[in-house]
Coordinates of C-alpha atoms in Angstrom, one line a residue:
M1 CA 8.7 -7.5 41.9
P2 CA 5.8 -7.6 40.7
D3 CA 4.2 -10.8 40.2
E4 CA 4.5 -11.1 36.5
S5 CA 1.7 -13.8 36.1
R6 CA -0.6 -10.7 37.4
D7 CA 0.7 -8.0 34.9
G8 CA 0.5 -9.3 31.5
I9 CA 3.3 -12.0 30.0
D10 CA 3.9 -15.2 30.7
K11 CA 7.0 -16.4 32.4
G12 CA 10.3 -16.4 29.8
R13 CA 8.6 -13.0 28.2
R14 CA 10.6 -10.7 30.8
L15 CA 10.1 -7.3 30.6
I16 CA 12.7 -4.4 31.9
R17 CA 11.1 -2.3 34.2
L18 CA 12.6 2.1 33.5
D19 CA 13.1 4.1 36.3
D20 CA 11.2 7.4 37.5
G21 CA 13.0 9.3 34.8
G22 CA 14.5 12.2 37.4
L23 CA 11.0 13.7 37.7
S24 CA 10.1 15.8 40.0
L25 CA 8.6 15.7 43.4
S26 CA 5.6 17.9 41.8
E27 CA 5.7 15.6 38.3
R28 CA 5.8 12.1 41.0
L29 CA 2.6 13.7 42.6
A30 CA 0.8 13.8 39.8
T31 CA 1.1 10.4 37.9
R32 CA 0.6 9.6 41.8
F33 CA -2.7 11.1 41.5
R34 CA -3.5 9.8 38.3
H35 CA -2.9 6.0 39.6
M36 CA -5.1 6.6 42.1
L37 CA -7.8 8.0 39.5
W38 CA -7.1 5.3 37.3
R39 CA -8.0 3.0 40.2
T40 CA -11.4 4.4 41.5
P41 CA -14.9 2.6 40.4
L42 CA -15.2 5.2 38.0
H43 CA -12.7 4.3 36.0
R44 CA -13.5 0.6 35.9
L45 CA -16.9 1.4 34.4
R46 CA -14.9 3.3 31.5
L47 CA -13.7 -0.6 30.9
R48 CA -17.1 -2.7 31.0
G49 CA -16.8 -6.2 31.6
K50 CA -14.4 -9.0 32.1
F51 CA -10.7 -8.2 30.5
P52 CA -8.1 -10.6 30.3
L53 CA -4.4 -9.3 31.8
K54 CA -2.0 -11.6 29.7
L55 CA -0.6 -12.2 26.5
L56 CA -0.4 -15.6 25.9
A57 CA 2.2 -15.1 23.3
V58 CA 4.6 -12.2 21.7
P59 CA 5.0 -13.2 17.6
G60 CA 7.7 -11.7 15.7
D61 CA 6.7 -9.3 13.3
P62 CA 8.3 -10.4 10.1
I63 CA 8.3 -7.0 8.2
P64 CA 11.6 -5.0 9.2
G65 CA 10.8 -1.2 10.4
D66 CA 12.5 1.8 8.7
R67 CA 15.6 3.6 10.1
T68 CA 15.5 6.3 9.4
R69 CA 12.2 7.3 11.0
G70 CA 12.9 5.2 13.7
T71 CA 16.0 7.8 14.3
A72 CA 13.8 10.6 14.2
L73 CA 11.1 9.2 16.4
L74 CA 14.2 8.9 19.0
E75 CA 14.9 12.6 18.2
G76 CA 11.3 13.5 19.0
R77 CA 9.7 13.6 15.4
A78 CA 7.6 11.0 13.3
L79 CA 8.1 11.2 9.7
Y80 CA 6.1 9.8 6.6
H81 CA 6.8 10.6 3.1
G82 CA 8.1 14.0 3.2
Q83 CA 6.0 15.0 6.3
E84 CA 6.9 15.5 9.7
T85 CA 6.1 16.7 13.1
R86 CA 7.1 17.1 16.3
L87 CA 6.3 14.1 19.4
A88 CA 6.0 17.5 21.9
D89 CA 3.3 18.4 20.0
L90 CA 1.0 15.6 18.4
D91 CA -2.6 15.2 20.4
F92 CA -4.4 12.3 19.5
A93 CA -7.6 14.1 19.5
T94 CA -6.7 16.8 16.6
L95 CA -4.2 15.2 14.2
N96 CA -4.0 18.0 12.3
V97 CA -1.8 16.2 9.2
S98 CA -2.3 14.2 6.5
P99 CA -4.6 11.4 6.2
G100 CA -1.0 9.4 5.5
L101 CA 0.9 10.4 8.8
A102 CA -2.8 9.9 10.8
D103 CA -2.8 6.4 9.8
Y104 CA 1.2 5.5 10.6
L105 CA 0.5 7.1 14.1
Q106 CA -3.0 5.7 14.9
S107 CA -2.2 1.9 13.2
F108 CA 0.9 2.3 15.2
E109 CA 3.0 0.8 12.1
W110 CA 6.0 3.7 13.7
L111 CA 6.4 1.1 16.4
R112 CA 8.5 -1.4 14.0
D113 CA 10.0 1.7 13.2
L114 CA 11.4 2.7 16.8
A115 CA 12.1 -1.2 17.7
S116 CA 15.0 -0.9 14.5
A117 CA 16.4 2.2 15.5
G118 CA 17.8 1.5 18.8
P119 CA 17.9 -0.9 22.1
R120 CA 14.9 -1.3 24.4
E121 CA 16.3 1.1 26.9
E122 CA 16.5 3.7 24.2
T123 CA 13.2 3.4 22.8
A124 CA 10.9 2.2 25.5
P125 CA 10.5 4.9 26.8
I126 CA 9.2 6.9 23.8
A127 CA 6.3 4.3 22.9
E128 CA 5.0 4.1 26.4
K129 CA 4.9 8.5 26.2
L130 CA 3.0 7.8 22.8
M131 CA 1.0 4.3 23.9
R132 CA -0.1 7.3 27.0
N133 CA -0.8 9.6 24.3
W134 CA -2.8 7.6 22.4
L135 CA -4.9 5.8 25.2
E136 CA -5.7 9.5 26.8
T137 CA -7.5 10.4 23.9
H138 CA -9.0 6.4 22.8
G139 CA -8.9 4.1 25.2
G140 CA -12.1 4.8 27.0
K141 CA -14.3 5.6 24.3
V142 CA -15.0 4.3 20.9
A143 CA -14.0 7.1 18.2
E144 CA -13.9 6.5 14.2
A145 CA -10.6 8.1 14.1
G146 CA -8.8 5.9 16.6
W147 CA -11.5 2.8 16.1
R148 CA -11.8 2.0 12.3
T149 CA -11.6 -1.4 12.0
E150 CA -8.2 -1.5 9.9
M151 CA -6.6 0.3 12.3
W152 CA -7.5 -2.2 14.8
G153 CA -6.7 -4.7 12.3
H154 CA -3.5 -4.0 12.0
R155 CA -2.8 -2.6 15.8
I156 CA -3.9 -6.0 17.5
F157 CA -0.5 -7.7 15.8
L158 CA 1.5 -4.4 16.1
W159 CA 1.0 -4.3 20.1
A160 CA 1.7 -8.0 20.6
S161 CA 4.6 -7.8 18.1
Y162 CA 6.0 -4.9 20.4
A163 CA 4.5 -5.2 24.0
P164 CA 8.5 -5.6 25.3
L165 CA 8.4 -1.5 24.3
I166 CA 5.1 -0.5 25.4
L167 CA 4.3 -3.2 28.9
S168 CA 8.6 -2.4 29.4
S169 CA 6.8 0.3 32.5
A170 CA 6.7 -1.4 36.5
D171 CA 3.5 1.1 36.4
L172 CA 0.9 -2.1 36.8
V173 CA -2.2 0.1 36.1
Y174 CA -0.9 1.6 32.9
R175 CA 0.1 -1.7 31.6
S176 CA -3.7 -3.0 32.5
A177 CA -4.9 -0.4 30.8
V178 CA -3.4 -1.1 27.7
L179 CA -4.2 -5.0 27.8
N180 CA -7.7 -3.6 28.6
T181 CA -8.1 -1.7 25.5
L182 CA -6.6 -4.4 23.1
A183 CA -9.1 -6.1 25.0
R184 CA -12.1 -3.9 23.7
G185 CA -10.5 -3.6 19.8
A186 CA -10.9 -6.7 19.5
R187 CA -14.4 -7.1 20.8
H188 CA -15.3 -4.5 19.1
L189 CA -13.6 -6.3 15.7
D190 CA -15.9 -9.3 16.5
R191 CA -18.9 -6.9 15.8
A192 CA -17.1 -5.1 12.8
A193 CA -15.8 -8.0 10.8
P194 CA -19.0 -9.4 9.1
K195 CA -20.1 -5.6 8.6
E196 CA -17.1 -4.9 6.2
P197 CA -17.7 -5.1 2.7
P198 CA -15.0 -7.2 0.4
G199 CA -11.4 -5.7 0.1
L200 CA -8.3 -5.4 2.5
T201 CA -10.0 -4.0 5.1
Q202 CA -12.3 -7.2 6.0
V203 CA -9.8 -9.4 5.2
R204 CA -7.4 -7.1 8.0
A205 CA -10.8 -7.5 10.9
W206 CA -10.9 -10.9 10.4
A207 CA -6.6 -11.2 11.5
G208 CA -7.0 -8.9 13.9
V209 CA -10.4 -11.3 15.4
I210 CA -7.8 -14.7 14.8
G211 CA -4.4 -13.0 15.8
A212 CA -6.3 -11.5 19.4
G213 CA -8.3 -15.4 19.6
L214 CA -4.4 -16.3 19.6
L215 CA -2.7 -13.7 21.7
V216 CA -4.8 -12.5 24.2
Q217 CA -6.1 -14.6 27.0
G218 CA -9.9 -15.9 27.4
G219 CA -10.1 -14.9 23.0
E220 CA -9.6 -18.3 22.4
S221 CA -13.4 -18.9 20.9
R222 CA -12.7 -15.8 18.3
V223 CA -10.1 -18.5 16.4
A224 CA -12.4 -21.1 14.6
R225 CA -15.0 -17.9 13.9
G226 CA -12.1 -16.0 12.9
E227 CA -10.9 -18.8 10.1
V228 CA -14.1 -19.2 9.0
G229 CA -14.8 -15.6 8.2
L230 CA -11.0 -15.1 6.9
E231 CA -11.3 -18.1 4.5
R232 CA -14.4 -16.3 2.8
S233 CA -13.5 -12.7 2.6
L234 CA -10.5 -13.8 0.8
S235 CA -12.3 -16.1 -1.3
Q236 CA -14.1 -12.3 -2.0
T237 CA -11.6 -10.4 -1.8
L238 CA -8.6 -11.9 -4.5
T239 CA -9.1 -12.8 -7.9
A240 CA -8.7 -16.4 -9.7
D241 CA -5.8 -15.4 -10.3
G242 CA -4.6 -14.3 -6.9
G243 CA -4.8 -10.3 -7.3
I244 CA -6.8 -7.9 -4.7
I245 CA -10.0 -6.7 -6.8
C246 CA -9.2 -2.8 -5.6
R247 CA -6.4 -3.7 -8.2
S248 CA -4.1 -2.1 -5.9
P249 CA -0.3 -3.3 -6.0
V250 CA 0.2 -1.6 -3.0
A251 CA -3.0 -2.7 -1.6
Q252 CA -1.8 -6.6 -2.6
L253 CA 1.2 -5.5 -0.7
A254 CA -0.6 -4.9 2.6
L255 CA -2.6 -8.2 2.2
V256 CA 0.2 -10.5 1.9
E257 CA 1.9 -8.6 5.0
T258 CA -0.8 -9.3 7.1
L259 CA -1.3 -12.5 6.5
A260 CA 2.3 -12.6 7.8
M261 CA 1.7 -11.1 10.7
L262 CA -1.0 -13.7 10.9
R263 CA 1.7 -16.5 10.2
S264 CA 4.1 -15.2 12.9
A265 CA 1.0 -15.3 15.3
Y266 CA 0.3 -18.8 14.7
D267 CA 3.9 -19.9 14.7
S268 CA 4.1 -18.4 18.2
R269 CA 1.4 -20.7 19.5
G270 CA 3.2 -23.7 18.0
I271 CA 0.2 -23.9 15.2
A272 CA -0.3 -24.6 12.4
F273 CA -0.9 -21.9 9.9
P274 CA -4.1 -23.5 7.8
A275 CA -4.0 -24.3 4.2
A276 CA -6.6 -22.3 3.2
F277 CA -4.5 -19.4 4.4
S278 CA -1.5 -20.9 3.0
S279 CA -2.9 -21.4 -0.6
A280 CA -4.2 -17.8 -0.5
L281 CA -0.7 -16.2 -0.1
S282 CA 0.4 -19.3 -3.0
F283 CA -1.2 -17.1 -5.0
A284 CA -1.4 -13.4 -4.2
V285 CA 2.6 -13.5 -3.3
P286 CA 2.6 -14.4 -7.6
A287 CA 0.7 -11.6 -8.6
L288 CA 2.1 -9.1 -6.3
L289 CA 5.5 -10.2 -7.9
G290 CA 4.0 -10.0 -11.4
V291 CA 3.9 -5.9 -11.0
T292 CA 7.4 -5.7 -10.0
L293 CA 10.3 -3.8 -11.9
G294 CA 13.7 -4.7 -12.6
D295 CA 14.9 -3.1 -9.2
G296 CA 12.2 -5.2 -7.7
G297 CA 9.8 -2.5 -6.5
L298 CA 6.5 -1.9 -7.6
S299 CA 5.1 -0.5 -10.8
S300 CA 3.1 2.0 -9.9
W301 CA -0.7 1.8 -10.2
Q302 CA -4.3 2.8 -9.0
G303 CA -3.0 5.4 -7.1
G304 CA -0.3 3.7 -5.2
P305 CA 4.1 4.3 -5.0
P306 CA 7.0 2.2 -6.0
V307 CA 7.1 1.0 -2.8
P308 CA 11.0 -0.4 -2.8
G309 CA 12.3 -3.5 -3.9
R310 CA 13.5 -4.2 -0.2
R311 CA 10.2 -4.5 1.3
I312 CA 8.8 -6.4 -1.4
A313 CA 11.5 -9.0 -0.3
A314 CA 10.6 -8.7 3.2
A315 CA 6.8 -9.7 2.6
I316 CA 7.6 -12.5 0.2
E317 CA 10.6 -13.9 3.1
A318 CA 7.4 -13.4 5.6
S319 CA 4.7 -15.1 3.9
G320 CA 6.2 -18.3 3.4
Q321 CA 5.7 -19.0 -0.2
R322 CA 8.2 -18.7 -3.4
G323 CA 6.3 -18.3 -6.8
L324 CA 7.8 -16.9 -10.4
P325 CA 5.9 -13.7 -11.0
L326 CA 2.2 -13.8 -12.8
R327 CA 3.0 -13.2 -16.6
K328 CA -0.8 -12.9 -17.7
A329 CA -3.4 -12.0 -15.2
R330 CA -6.5 -12.1 -16.7
D331 CA -8.8 -10.9 -13.5
W332 CA -6.0 -9.4 -12.0
G333 CA -5.6 -7.1 -15.6
Y334 CA -1.6 -6.9 -15.4
H335 CA 0.3 -8.5 -17.8
R336 CA 3.7 -9.0 -17.1
M337 CA 6.4 -9.6 -19.7
T338 CA 10.2 -10.4 -19.9
A339 CA 13.2 -10.6 -22.1
G340 CA 16.5 -10.2 -21.3
D341 CA 16.5 -7.7 -18.6
T342 CA 13.8 -5.9 -19.8
V343 CA 10.4 -5.4 -18.1
L344 CA 7.1 -4.5 -19.1
V345 CA 3.6 -4.5 -16.8
V346 CA 1.1 -4.0 -18.9
D347 CA -2.7 -2.7 -17.1
A348 CA -5.0 -4.7 -19.9
A349 CA -8.3 -3.7 -18.0
P350 CA -10.9 -1.9 -17.0
P351 CA -10.2 -0.1 -13.5
P352 CA -11.8 -1.2 -10.3
S353 CA -15.8 -1.8 -10.6
M354 CA -16.2 -0.6 -7.4
R355 CA -18.2 2.5 -7.5
L356 CA -16.8 3.7 -3.8
E357 CA -13.3 2.7 -4.6
T358 CA -11.6 6.4 -4.7
G359 CA -8.5 5.3 -5.6
G360 CA -8.4 4.2 -8.7
C361 CA -7.3 5.7 -12.1
A362 CA -7.9 6.0 -15.7
S363 CA -4.9 3.8 -16.4
T364 CA -6.1 1.3 -18.9
L365 CA -3.7 0.2 -21.4
A366 CA -0.8 2.7 -19.7
F367 CA 2.2 0.8 -19.7
E368 CA 6.1 1.1 -17.5
L369 CA 8.9 0.0 -18.8
S370 CA 12.0 -0.8 -16.9
H371 CA 16.1 -2.4 -17.8
G372 CA 17.7 -3.7 -15.3
P373 CA 17.6 -1.6 -11.9
H374 CA 16.3 1.1 -14.1
R375 CA 13.0 2.7 -14.6
I376 CA 13.3 3.9 -18.3
V377 CA 8.8 4.9 -18.6
V378 CA 6.4 4.7 -15.9
N379 CA 3.4 6.1 -14.7
C380 CA 3.3 9.9 -13.2
G381 CA 2.4 7.7 -9.0
G382 CA 0.0 8.2 -6.5
A383 CA -0.2 10.5 -3.8
G384 CA -0.5 7.6 -1.6
G385 CA -0.5 9.0 2.0
S386 CA 1.5 12.0 0.8
A387 CA 0.7 15.4 1.9
L388 CA 0.0 16.4 -2.0
P389 CA -2.5 19.4 -2.9
G390 CA -6.2 17.9 -3.3
N391 CA -6.3 18.6 -6.8
F392 CA -2.9 17.7 -7.6
A393 CA -3.4 13.9 -6.2
Q394 CA -6.8 14.2 -8.1
G395 CA -4.7 14.6 -11.8
L396 CA -3.1 11.8 -10.5
R397 CA -5.4 9.5 -10.9
T398 CA -6.0 10.9 -14.8
T399 CA -5.0 8.8 -17.9
A400 CA -2.8 12.1 -18.6
A401 CA -0.6 11.2 -15.7
H402 CA -0.5 7.4 -17.1
S403 CA 1.9 6.4 -20.8
T404 CA -1.1 5.6 -22.6
L405 CA -2.9 7.6 -25.4
T406 CA -5.9 10.8 -24.8
I407 CA -8.4 11.5 -26.3
G408 CA -9.7 15.1 -26.4
D409 CA -7.9 15.8 -23.0
S410 CA -10.6 13.5 -21.5
N411 CA -10.2 9.9 -19.2
S412 CA -10.5 7.2 -20.9
T413 CA -13.0 6.7 -17.5
A414 CA -14.5 9.6 -15.6
L415 CA -13.5 10.7 -11.9
N416 CA -16.4 11.7 -9.9
A417 CA -15.7 14.3 -7.9
D418 CA -16.7 12.6 -4.5
G419 CA -13.5 10.5 -5.5
S420 CA -15.4 7.3 -7.3
L421 CA -14.9 6.1 -10.8
G422 CA -17.6 6.9 -13.1
R423 CA -18.7 6.0 -16.5
G424 CA -16.1 4.6 -19.2
V425 CA -14.2 1.1 -20.2
V426 CA -16.1 -1.5 -19.8
E427 CA -15.0 -3.5 -21.8
V428 CA -10.5 -4.8 -22.5
E429 CA -10.5 -7.3 -25.0
L430 CA -6.8 -9.0 -24.9
N431 CA -4.8 -11.0 -27.2
R432 CA -1.1 -12.5 -25.8
R433 CA 0.9 -14.5 -28.1
E434 CA 4.8 -15.9 -28.8
R435 CA 5.9 -15.3 -32.4
N436 CA 9.8 -15.5 -34.1
G437 CA 11.1 -14.7 -30.6
I438 CA 8.9 -12.0 -30.6
A439 CA 6.2 -11.3 -27.0
R440 CA 3.3 -9.6 -28.4
L441 CA 0.2 -8.0 -26.3
E442 CA -2.8 -6.9 -28.5
A443 CA -5.6 -5.1 -26.4
S444 CA -8.3 -2.7 -26.7
H445 CA -10.8 -1.1 -24.8
D446 CA -14.4 1.5 -25.3
G447 CA -13.4 3.7 -22.8
Y448 CA -13.6 6.5 -25.5
V449 CA -16.9 5.3 -27.4
P450 CA -19.7 6.6 -26.1
R451 CA -18.0 10.0 -26.4
F452 CA -15.7 9.9 -29.5
G453 CA -17.1 7.3 -31.5
F454 CA -13.6 5.8 -31.0
V455 CA -12.3 2.4 -29.5
H456 CA -8.0 2.8 -28.8
R457 CA -5.9 -0.5 -29.3
R458 CA -2.5 -0.9 -28.8
Q459 CA 0.1 -3.4 -29.8
L460 CA 3.0 -4.3 -28.0
G461 CA 5.8 -6.3 -29.3
L462 CA 9.1 -6.8 -27.4
S463 CA 12.2 -8.4 -29.1
E464 CA 13.4 -11.9 -27.2
D465 CA 16.7 -10.4 -26.1
G466 CA 14.9 -7.6 -24.9
D467 CA 16.7 -4.7 -26.8
E468 CA 13.1 -3.4 -28.4
L469 CA 9.8 -2.7 -27.6
R470 CA 7.9 -1.9 -30.3
G471 CA 4.3 -0.5 -29.8
E472 CA 1.9 1.0 -32.3
D473 CA -1.7 2.6 -31.0
V474 CA -5.0 2.4 -33.1
L475 CA -8.1 4.8 -32.9
L476 CA -11.0 3.0 -34.7
P477 CA -13.9 4.2 -35.1
G478 CA -16.7 1.7 -32.5
G479 CA -20.3 2.5 -31.9
R480 CA -23.2 3.1 -32.6
H481 CA -22.2 7.5 -33.5
K482 CA -20.1 8.0 -36.7
S483 CA -17.4 9.5 -35.2
E484 CA -16.4 13.5 -36.5
G485 CA -12.7 13.2 -35.2
A486 CA -10.8 14.4 -32.6
A487 CA -7.3 15.5 -30.7
F488 CA -5.3 12.5 -29.6
A489 CA -2.2 12.4 -27.6
I490 CA 0.3 9.3 -26.6
R491 CA 2.4 9.9 -23.7
F492 CA 4.9 8.3 -22.3
H493 CA 6.3 9.6 -19.1
L494 CA 10.4 8.8 -18.3
G495 CA 11.4 7.5 -15.2
A496 CA 13.7 9.7 -12.6
G497 CA 16.9 10.6 -13.6
V498 CA 16.5 9.5 -17.4
E499 CA 18.0 12.4 -19.7
V500 CA 15.9 13.5 -23.5
S501 CA 17.9 14.9 -26.3
P502 CA 15.0 15.6 -29.3
T503 CA 16.8 14.5 -32.8
A504 CA 17.1 16.9 -35.6
D505 CA 13.7 15.7 -37.8
N506 CA 11.7 15.8 -34.7
M507 CA 11.3 12.3 -34.7
G508 CA 13.1 10.5 -32.2
A509 CA 15.0 11.3 -29.3
L510 CA 17.9 9.7 -27.3
L511 CA 16.9 8.6 -24.1
R512 CA 20.1 8.8 -21.8
V513 CA 20.2 6.7 -18.3
E514 CA 22.7 7.3 -15.3
G515 CA 24.7 4.2 -14.9
G516 CA 22.8 2.2 -17.4
P517 CA 22.3 2.4 -21.2
A518 CA 21.2 5.0 -23.8
W519 CA 18.0 4.0 -25.5
H520 CA 16.4 5.7 -28.7
F521 CA 12.7 6.4 -29.3
R522 CA 11.1 6.6 -32.7
C523 CA 7.9 7.7 -34.3
R524 CA 5.6 7.8 -37.7
G525 CA 2.2 9.1 -37.7
T526 CA 2.9 12.2 -35.6
G527 CA 5.8 14.3 -34.7
L528 CA 7.5 13.8 -31.0
M529 CA 7.1 17.0 -28.1
I530 CA 9.2 16.9 -25.3
D531 CA 7.1 18.5 -22.4
D532 CA 7.5 18.7 -18.4
S533 CA 6.2 15.7 -16.2
V534 CA 6.1 14.7 -12.9
W535 CA 7.1 11.3 -10.9
I536 CA 6.4 10.4 -7.3
D537 CA 8.6 8.6 -6.0
E538 CA 8.9 5.9 -3.1
K539 CA 8.6 8.5 -0.3
S540 CA 5.9 10.1 -1.5
R541 CA 8.5 12.5 -3.3
L542 CA 7.6 14.9 -6.5
C543 CA 10.9 14.3 -9.1
K544 CA 10.3 17.0 -12.5
T545 CA 11.4 14.5 -15.2
K546 CA 10.2 14.9 -19.1
Q547 CA 7.7 13.1 -21.0
L548 CA 7.9 12.4 -24.5
V549 CA 4.3 13.1 -26.6
L550 CA 3.1 12.1 -29.7
A551 CA -0.1 14.2 -30.5
G552 CA -2.4 15.1 -33.5
E553 CA -5.8 15.0 -35.1
S554 CA -7.6 11.6 -36.2
S555 CA -9.6 11.9 -38.6
P556 CA -13.2 10.3 -38.3
G557 CA -11.6 7.0 -40.3
G558 CA -9.7 7.0 -37.0
T559 CA -5.7 7.2 -37.0
T560 CA -2.5 4.8 -36.2
I561 CA 1.1 5.9 -35.0
G562 CA 3.9 3.8 -34.8
W563 CA 6.8 4.4 -32.3
L564 CA 9.8 2.6 -31.2
F565 CA 12.1 2.1 -28.1
R566 CA 15.5 0.7 -28.8
R567 CA 18.5 -0.1 -26.5
A568 CA 21.8 2.0 -28.0
G569 CA 24.9 -0.7 -28.0

């Protein structure tokens, strides 16, 4: 048996060996020829420099895998948010799949799903086959698809955590190629991390630098430099109240998970997790919890899907932090109101300010409402990594796809053709208070002032028992130019499975929730219409739903529309 000190894993981290799987004579000869080629000087020239050939530790992955996806991999299929591709047809050089599925495959996130689906004897051959496939395409040269900074920042932890799967082969040349490529990836991050702008990608890059220093032999000098870089990156990426600057709850979750994986790497080496990173998590975790609903999952903002509660709970557990959901977040921008079993999450800030932010949405003053595990009012959600058509995905970012008011069928903040955000909401005025047992939130934005001469003000009041949500949407003349009036529509997109029946006077509706209490809706100032809508679920599936629409024409002096959700019985 080969000496483990030479082939990449410390003693005590013994890996299983696999036989030839019943290869034919021709297949064994082809394999032997490939091994001979890999041993030539030409192959060594492709892997420049001195490469460490040992992992110093194998950290545990604190984030659980998806067993359904893992089982599909065992069956020869890769699944991701409703998409599927056969592993037999997989070619990393020409991945003809959606960006989300491509990232899932390139990042090696599938390793945690595969590991959850069966014993190592069954899963290791599949992991090795996919790894060989990737190495053939990306192991010898730096190419954008496989060497993006955020990919390597994530991949370093996944390769190290699942070394027993990807390094179980008796083929020492293959094992050396994996570890050499891992070392090259670390050097790639050394160069790339300082060049990335503040945000999730930079955080992942610096975390990867530290991870490589902790886990890959010969990289110890990286740790101190990486810690300085990550501390600086976190200070620029997180707002004062702990939210990520792109305002995406899904990105917030990814940041918490990244730091949780980094914590696991420190633990695997018996080294204390730096206080600065623990402090960042102590702010980031409450902000993340602040945008969850009654089912524990994320509410849908900035193009993100409603990630299920079990994933959120796992990330919080792995972070080592405990805290209450953040209720008032002026910088992060989301306000949370709770009473009884009712949860309300409101977007009370301008969209992300970065000009090149391609996932931001025109959602200012929209809200989502849940009671217990039931989502009553939602936003349509985001395309995320799904294979939805581009025009449809762009439509999910519009103001009309959120539960708020639109004027002239336009967006409160423009969406540019390149996916970035244009002109619109600059300022949000906010006032929150408690009075007579009712939590009140009043906010206004200026997104429609330049085009229509109206400020949109929304008032929300949640009763002490959570059984009643009163709201008022007001259009107020504002700006230099006198308003000439405009058509408006207030939309309340209903959660999947909520059935709606209008009242005889078309001023209200009864909302029936399967497994939950019914809700009454009433409005004043205009009539009610019920229209079709859609909601993107946690697996990026399109669910047909309904929406309540209050439409009308505002006079030049403005208008006021009142409405009410009240739990029945």
